[in-house]
């Protein structure tokens, strides 16, 4: 019998798993997909918000602001790309100037450090490509960009190093309460756990309803994006937001932590698993972005994608406990930015609800990863001498070596897909989108996992790439 | 210190190496990232290569083999499995290979890195993101190099040559190719490939059509194809649905110039390649570029010719120093997309100048006019010209060297 079963291994589930791995608890994470970070965590704006947006007094406000520093520290220790570049909310009219003032006041009330209202001139000095029509802006120096899936992966991997079990392809299909615990059916297998943490993202209401009376709905909401080539990566140097208007919350333009430019999202209600894009929505994103930074060159697009926000019928995060069942639900924006503090909150909630929390003697809180391209010449030379696989560049666009891919395959949570490799070491993330390295990654995966190339999926189970030739 | 370092051992690099050797250079190295020489020719197992260069019809690997044989006893050093990561303006080359991470120096450099394929992202096809969407070249690699099937029911977007070749190839391997879809009102590939790869297999070609939606959560399940108007916008009501597991993209090639840009070499936004002189020299003296890294060619034979000029020029540079002095600018006029070269040394020792370009639309009986201001220098007659077929004219250097700017224009006769 497990002490804790965490359902869902997105950034919330992974953050909680990481924190619980510090304690003497037998913990299992049940993830329905074939890898971790497969839902909202892998398709979002990748931003650690400063925390001026949520209404004062909400959990969102409290946890977001508290989380900013925690996230930076975690990323440092766990070798996750993170860059504190600051954010701007642009205003284009007197009405929006007033909104910027309101955000400033709210941010101050929420305890966000360093906020400033900038004049149009100051905006153009900081962000030379910003539109001439800007009238003012809110500057939040603590906002940051992050690699969101690597963040979740690093937390989950480190949790595994500390003894947590992660089960992939383990969709929870039934939960039964018994005296002293729960019996779960996950991926066709049965297991028991004293406590359950429901971090199931867009499926959180379904999981909740297996155990408790219906109290909330998840209202999935899709956001579509452009990811532009690194040649556009300096078009903006901060996270550039807009004020909400009649046509929506506004889209952002921001450099990513990898040096690309991200543009989006829109917001449309959708089905839970619908990550498709449409021509009209993408056109909307382009038009809106042009209002902030007119010179964005969309011909440099390398990928469109969409993510689904697990919005809910609650105005706030749902962090509650009933009889050993902990809901971590409706973790919409700023969910990524709040994950570290959400996990801390859940840890305290568990302690308050009688979960025995005894710290382990040994707790690993660091993670290391070779990133060949960021090493100086001498270190590259030494590394290749030590292991010649670092001498073979597989992904040309992002300069990722075979050594890094092999490392990724043998990390604590085994990737079995081409996209799993991309998320762990960035092979295929670049401008050719795996055109060159895809076949080689398939070959390395098959070799290292001892399977055939036909067994390698691109992404989710069933997304096969090649088949045997029929003779 | 090498006399000449060649980056990329595909057809361009091989021809440059051989030509530099013929001109007397001996201390030459080819740096190739793959495990064998030949570049993309190795996966082009169809025939049709070499008709101009060798006056016979060869497959891609055979064509590469000819050059590999020519180089066999020349002493040209070849380093395989070696990726160049950086080229500096003072001709230092940082490279990574399982035998070591190193920096080498060379008196001259030939850039011959080739090109890569445009992807789904570049054309923003909406819909879901399942597996089964390949660039045509990636599918070609799976099929021809690795002996695997990329799919069974196939639609091809773009009528570039690789896409057309793959339509035939997949059909021969037992796949059903349902359609080839081209957004432009004309094909982007060679006429002979339309005939031999589509018509001969009854594969329909839909001109002025494009893919407007991709469906499937895991593997590709289907596509919507729509007709487009003259502004390439889909026309409502023209939807066609295809039930398929594979989409091949043959939607253009982009010269692969990360190293070129990194070295600070001046780039031409029209070609996405370096600005080059008539001897294929870039804006850095002693650094030359040739083949698809300069501009995308249709035929490897022309890559070889151009690269031979680059190799010879590198030898000339090492032996006798740079060609200095003023230059004549070549620019594209009406209905011409670009010219290569873009510059000509006024004091070039070459008698004749090869000028390559592509037209912007389809021409019947037509003329290519080389002029400077109001002065018509020479007129070339053409029976037919299309954007999918690179144009080539040869003109005496003496006719050009006294002008400042030369314009190449296309017009109906």
PDB file of C-alpha atoms in Angstrom, chain A residues 60-222:
ATOM      1  CA  UNK A  60      -3.541  32.726  -6.968  1.00  0.00           C
ATOM      2  CA  UNK A  61      -2.184  36.091  -5.833  1.00  0.00           C
ATOM      3  CA  UNK A  62      -0.572  34.726  -2.712  1.00  0.00           C
ATOM      4  CA  UNK A  63       0.975  31.631  -4.267  1.00  0.00           C
ATOM      5  CA  UNK A  64       2.108  33.309  -7.492  1.00  0.00           C
ATOM      6  CA  UNK A  65       4.019  36.045  -5.702  1.00  0.00           C
ATOM      7  CA  UNK A  66       5.501  33.626  -3.194  1.00  0.00           C
ATOM      8  CA  UNK A  67       6.480  31.205  -5.965  1.00  0.00           C
ATOM      9  CA  UNK A  68       8.623  33.523  -8.097  1.00  0.00           C
ATOM     10  CA  UNK A  69      11.694  33.293  -5.927  1.00  0.00           C
ATOM     11  CA  UNK A  70      11.138  29.626  -5.102  1.00  0.00           C
ATOM     12  CA  UNK A  71      11.011  28.800  -8.815  1.00  0.00           C
ATOM     13  CA  UNK A  72      14.257  30.628  -9.496  1.00  0.00           C
ATOM     14  CA  UNK A  73      15.989  28.698  -6.720  1.00  0.00           C
ATOM     15  CA  UNK A  74      14.603  25.351  -7.889  1.00  0.00           C
ATOM     16  CA  UNK A  75      15.686  26.004 -11.473  1.00  0.00           C
ATOM     17  CA  UNK A  76      19.182  26.849 -10.317  1.00  0.00           C
ATOM     18  CA  UNK A  77      19.517  23.678  -8.266  1.00  0.00           C
ATOM     19  CA  UNK A  78      17.877  21.400 -10.805  1.00  0.00           C
ATOM     20  CA  UNK A  79      19.612  22.801 -13.894  1.00  0.00           C
ATOM     21  CA  UNK A  80      16.488  24.155 -15.577  1.00  0.00           C
ATOM     22  CA  UNK A  81      16.772  27.039 -18.056  1.00  0.00           C
ATOM     23  CA  UNK A  82      15.345  30.176 -16.423  1.00  0.00           C
ATOM     24  CA  UNK A  83      15.884  33.842 -17.264  1.00  0.00           C
ATOM     25  CA  UNK A  84      14.551  36.770 -15.282  1.00  0.00           C
ATOM     26  CA  UNK A  85      13.895  39.213 -18.117  1.00  0.00           C
ATOM     27  CA  UNK A  86      11.036  41.242 -16.626  1.00  0.00           C
ATOM     28  CA  UNK A  87       7.651  41.977 -18.161  1.00  0.00           C
ATOM     29  CA  UNK A  88       5.799  44.952 -19.592  1.00  0.00           C
ATOM     30  CA  UNK A  89       2.056  45.450 -19.829  1.00  0.00           C
ATOM     31  CA  UNK A  90       1.537  47.956 -22.617  1.00  0.00           C
ATOM     32  CA  UNK A  91      -1.229  50.558 -22.644  1.00  0.00           C
ATOM     33  CA  UNK A  92      -2.450  52.191 -25.871  1.00  0.00           C
ATOM     34  CA  UNK A  93      -5.094  54.644 -24.586  1.00  0.00           C
ATOM     35  CA  UNK A  94      -6.107  56.685 -21.570  1.00  0.00           C
ATOM     36  CA  UNK A  95      -8.460  53.875 -20.596  1.00  0.00           C
ATOM     37  CA  UNK A  96      -5.588  51.398 -20.716  1.00  0.00           C
ATOM     38  CA  UNK A  97      -3.327  53.791 -18.818  1.00  0.00           C
ATOM     39  CA  UNK A  98      -5.914  53.532 -16.053  1.00  0.00           C
ATOM     40  CA  UNK A  99      -5.814  49.743 -16.282  1.00  0.00           C
ATOM     41  CA  UNK A 100      -2.049  49.791 -15.946  1.00  0.00           C
ATOM     42  CA  UNK A 101      -2.446  51.922 -12.829  1.00  0.00           C
ATOM     43  CA  UNK A 102      -4.963  49.405 -11.485  1.00  0.00           C
ATOM     44  CA  UNK A 103      -2.546  46.525 -12.123  1.00  0.00           C
ATOM     45  CA  UNK A 104       0.206  48.489 -10.399  1.00  0.00           C
ATOM     46  CA  UNK A 105      -1.968  49.056  -7.321  1.00  0.00           C
ATOM     47  CA  UNK A 106      -3.027  45.415  -7.274  1.00  0.00           C
ATOM     48  CA  UNK A 107       0.563  44.282  -7.658  1.00  0.00           C
ATOM     49  CA  UNK A 108       1.669  46.447  -4.762  1.00  0.00           C
ATOM     50  CA  UNK A 109      -1.164  45.039  -2.648  1.00  0.00           C
ATOM     51  CA  UNK A 110      -0.121  41.499  -3.660  1.00  0.00           C
ATOM     52  CA  UNK A 111       3.434  42.239  -2.565  1.00  0.00           C
ATOM     53  CA  UNK A 112       5.082  42.195  -6.005  1.00  0.00           C
ATOM     54  CA  UNK A 113       8.516  43.843  -5.694  1.00  0.00           C
ATOM     55  CA  UNK A 114       9.961  46.515  -7.966  1.00  0.00           C
ATOM     56  CA  UNK A 115       6.863  47.479  -9.986  1.00  0.00           C
ATOM     57  CA  UNK A 116       7.076  50.715 -11.942  1.00  0.00           C
ATOM     58  CA  UNK A 117       4.848  52.589 -14.345  1.00  0.00           C
ATOM     59  CA  UNK A 118       6.817  53.643 -17.420  1.00  0.00           C
ATOM     60  CA  UNK A 119       6.218  56.564 -19.775  1.00  0.00           C
ATOM     61  CA  UNK A 120       6.018  55.897 -23.508  1.00  0.00           C
ATOM     62  CA  UNK A 121       9.618  57.093 -23.887  1.00  0.00           C
ATOM     63  CA  UNK A 122      10.835  54.770 -21.182  1.00  0.00           C
ATOM     64  CA  UNK A 123       9.012  51.873 -22.868  1.00  0.00           C
ATOM     65  CA  UNK A 124      10.706  52.586 -26.192  1.00  0.00           C
ATOM     66  CA  UNK A 125      14.065  52.802 -24.527  1.00  0.00           C
ATOM     67  CA  UNK A 126      13.597  49.399 -22.923  1.00  0.00           C
ATOM     68  CA  UNK A 127      11.771  47.801 -25.840  1.00  0.00           C
ATOM     69  CA  UNK A 128      12.818  49.576 -29.043  1.00  0.00           C
ATOM     70  CA  UNK A 129      10.481  47.571 -31.289  1.00  0.00           C
ATOM     71  CA  UNK A 130       7.363  48.396 -29.273  1.00  0.00           C
ATOM     72  CA  UNK A 131       4.677  50.187 -31.296  1.00  0.00           C
ATOM     73  CA  UNK A 132       4.736  53.984 -31.514  1.00  0.00           C
ATOM     74  CA  UNK A 133       1.168  54.024 -30.221  1.00  0.00           C
ATOM     75  CA  UNK A 134       2.166  52.873 -26.724  1.00  0.00           C
ATOM     76  CA  UNK A 135       1.098  55.398 -24.082  1.00  0.00           C
ATOM     77  CA  UNK A 136       2.459  53.793 -20.907  1.00  0.00           C
ATOM     78  CA  UNK A 137       3.348  50.422 -19.419  1.00  0.00           C
ATOM     79  CA  UNK A 138       3.627  48.504 -16.189  1.00  0.00           C
ATOM     80  CA  UNK A 139       7.133  47.135 -15.687  1.00  0.00           C
ATOM     81  CA  UNK A 140       7.573  44.091 -13.466  1.00  0.00           C
ATOM     82  CA  UNK A 141      11.262  43.238 -13.101  1.00  0.00           C
ATOM     83  CA  UNK A 142      10.705  39.887 -11.363  1.00  0.00           C
ATOM     84  CA  UNK A 143       8.871  38.220 -14.271  1.00  0.00           C
ATOM     85  CA  UNK A 144      10.878  35.447 -15.929  1.00  0.00           C
ATOM     86  CA  UNK A 145      10.842  32.949 -18.775  1.00  0.00           C
ATOM     87  CA  UNK A 146      11.438  29.271 -18.171  1.00  0.00           C
ATOM     88  CA  UNK A 147      11.530  25.935 -19.935  1.00  0.00           C
ATOM     89  CA  UNK A 148       8.257  24.645 -18.474  1.00  0.00           C
ATOM     90  CA  UNK A 149       8.464  20.992 -19.479  1.00  0.00           C
ATOM     91  CA  UNK A 150      12.054  20.667 -18.356  1.00  0.00           C
ATOM     92  CA  UNK A 151      11.034  22.245 -15.057  1.00  0.00           C
ATOM     93  CA  UNK A 152       8.364  19.567 -14.520  1.00  0.00           C
ATOM     94  CA  UNK A 153      10.729  16.856 -15.761  1.00  0.00           C
ATOM     95  CA  UNK A 154      13.496  17.956 -13.427  1.00  0.00           C
ATOM     96  CA  UNK A 155      11.127  17.911 -10.457  1.00  0.00           C
ATOM     97  CA  UNK A 156       9.713  14.496 -11.400  1.00  0.00           C
ATOM     98  CA  UNK A 157      13.161  13.016 -12.124  1.00  0.00           C
ATOM     99  CA  UNK A 158      14.530  14.253  -8.809  1.00  0.00           C
ATOM    100  CA  UNK A 159      11.485  12.896  -7.007  1.00  0.00           C
ATOM    101  CA  UNK A 160      12.265   9.505  -8.589  1.00  0.00           C
ATOM    102  CA  UNK A 161      15.876   9.763  -7.448  1.00  0.00           C
ATOM    103  CA  UNK A 162      14.462  10.288  -3.945  1.00  0.00           C
ATOM    104  CA  UNK A 163      12.340   7.158  -4.129  1.00  0.00           C
ATOM    105  CA  UNK A 164       9.054   8.252  -5.689  1.00  0.00           C
ATOM    106  CA  UNK A 165       7.617   5.868  -8.264  1.00  0.00           C
ATOM    107  CA  UNK A 166       6.294   7.321 -11.533  1.00  0.00           C
ATOM    108  CA  UNK A 167       3.961   5.101 -13.548  1.00  0.00           C
ATOM    109  CA  UNK A 168       3.396   6.141 -17.146  1.00  0.00           C
ATOM    110  CA  UNK A 169       0.471   4.987 -19.309  1.00  0.00           C
ATOM    111  CA  UNK A 170      -1.440   4.699 -16.039  1.00  0.00           C
ATOM    112  CA  UNK A 171      -4.756   6.450 -16.583  1.00  0.00           C
ATOM    113  CA  UNK A 172      -6.907   6.248 -13.472  1.00  0.00           C
ATOM    114  CA  UNK A 173     -10.250   4.749 -14.457  1.00  0.00           C
ATOM    115  CA  UNK A 174     -11.779   3.938 -11.078  1.00  0.00           C
ATOM    116  CA  UNK A 175     -11.298   4.880  -7.430  1.00  0.00           C
ATOM    117  CA  UNK A 176     -12.922   3.103  -4.556  1.00  0.00           C
ATOM    118  CA  UNK A 177     -12.847   4.291  -0.941  1.00  0.00           C
ATOM    119  CA  UNK A 178     -12.234   1.815   1.838  1.00  0.00           C
ATOM    120  CA  UNK A 179     -11.528   2.252   5.504  1.00  0.00           C
ATOM    121  CA  UNK A 180      -8.065   3.740   5.736  1.00  0.00           C
ATOM    122  CA  UNK A 181      -7.455   4.403   2.072  1.00  0.00           C
ATOM    123  CA  UNK A 182      -8.382   4.225  -1.577  1.00  0.00           C
ATOM    124  CA  UNK A 183      -8.205   1.488  -4.175  1.00  0.00           C
ATOM    125  CA  UNK A 184      -7.323   2.834  -7.610  1.00  0.00           C
ATOM    126  CA  UNK A 185      -7.418   1.245 -11.018  1.00  0.00           C
ATOM    127  CA  UNK A 186      -4.672   2.782 -13.116  1.00  0.00           C
ATOM    128  CA  UNK A 187      -3.515   1.560 -16.498  1.00  0.00           C
ATOM    129  CA  UNK A 188      -5.430  -1.674 -15.880  1.00  0.00           C
ATOM    130  CA  UNK A 189      -3.663  -2.373 -12.586  1.00  0.00           C
ATOM    131  CA  UNK A 190      -5.011  -2.020  -9.077  1.00  0.00           C
ATOM    132  CA  UNK A 191      -3.167  -0.276  -6.281  1.00  0.00           C
ATOM    133  CA  UNK A 192      -3.971   1.123  -2.884  1.00  0.00           C
ATOM    134  CA  UNK A 193      -3.024   4.404  -1.295  1.00  0.00           C
ATOM    135  CA  UNK A 194      -3.873   6.085   1.995  1.00  0.00           C
ATOM    136  CA  UNK A 195      -4.086   9.510   0.387  1.00  0.00           C
ATOM    137  CA  UNK A 196      -4.774  10.801  -3.083  1.00  0.00           C
ATOM    138  CA  UNK A 197      -3.607  14.037  -4.657  1.00  0.00           C
ATOM    139  CA  UNK A 198      -5.758  14.954  -7.655  1.00  0.00           C
ATOM    140  CA  UNK A 199      -3.505  16.954  -9.993  1.00  0.00           C
ATOM    141  CA  UNK A 200      -5.142  15.683 -13.159  1.00  0.00           C
ATOM    142  CA  UNK A 201      -5.319  18.982 -15.038  1.00  0.00           C
ATOM    143  CA  UNK A 202      -8.181  19.029 -17.555  1.00  0.00           C
ATOM    144  CA  UNK A 203      -9.374  15.679 -16.143  1.00  0.00           C
ATOM    145  CA  UNK A 204      -9.435  16.863 -12.517  1.00  0.00           C
ATOM    146  CA  UNK A 205     -13.222  17.092 -12.253  1.00  0.00           C
ATOM    147  CA  UNK A 206     -13.595  13.546 -13.604  1.00  0.00           C
ATOM    148  CA  UNK A 207     -11.173  12.252 -10.981  1.00  0.00           C
ATOM    149  CA  UNK A 208     -12.826  14.314  -8.216  1.00  0.00           C
ATOM    150  CA  UNK A 209     -16.221  12.923  -9.131  1.00  0.00           C
ATOM    151  CA  UNK A 210     -14.966   9.336  -8.778  1.00  0.00           C
ATOM    152  CA  UNK A 211     -14.617   9.982  -5.043  1.00  0.00           C
ATOM    153  CA  UNK A 212     -16.588  13.036  -3.980  1.00  0.00           C
ATOM    154  CA  UNK A 213     -19.836  14.815  -4.844  1.00  0.00           C
ATOM    155  CA  UNK A 214     -19.592  17.051  -7.909  1.00  0.00           C
ATOM    156  CA  UNK A 215     -18.473  20.515  -6.803  1.00  0.00           C
ATOM    157  CA  UNK A 216     -16.698  22.035  -9.805  1.00  0.00           C
ATOM    158  CA  UNK A 217     -16.355  21.732 -13.558  1.00  0.00           C
ATOM    159  CA  UNK A 218     -13.212  22.054 -15.612  1.00  0.00           C
ATOM    160  CA  UNK A 219     -13.857  24.370 -18.563  1.00  0.00           C
ATOM    161  CA  UNK A 220     -10.969  23.681 -20.940  1.00  0.00           C
ATOM    162  CA  UNK A 221      -9.819  26.723 -22.835  1.00  0.00           C
ATOM    163  CA  UNK A 222      -7.392  26.658 -25.704  1.00  0.00           C
TER     164      UNK A 222
END
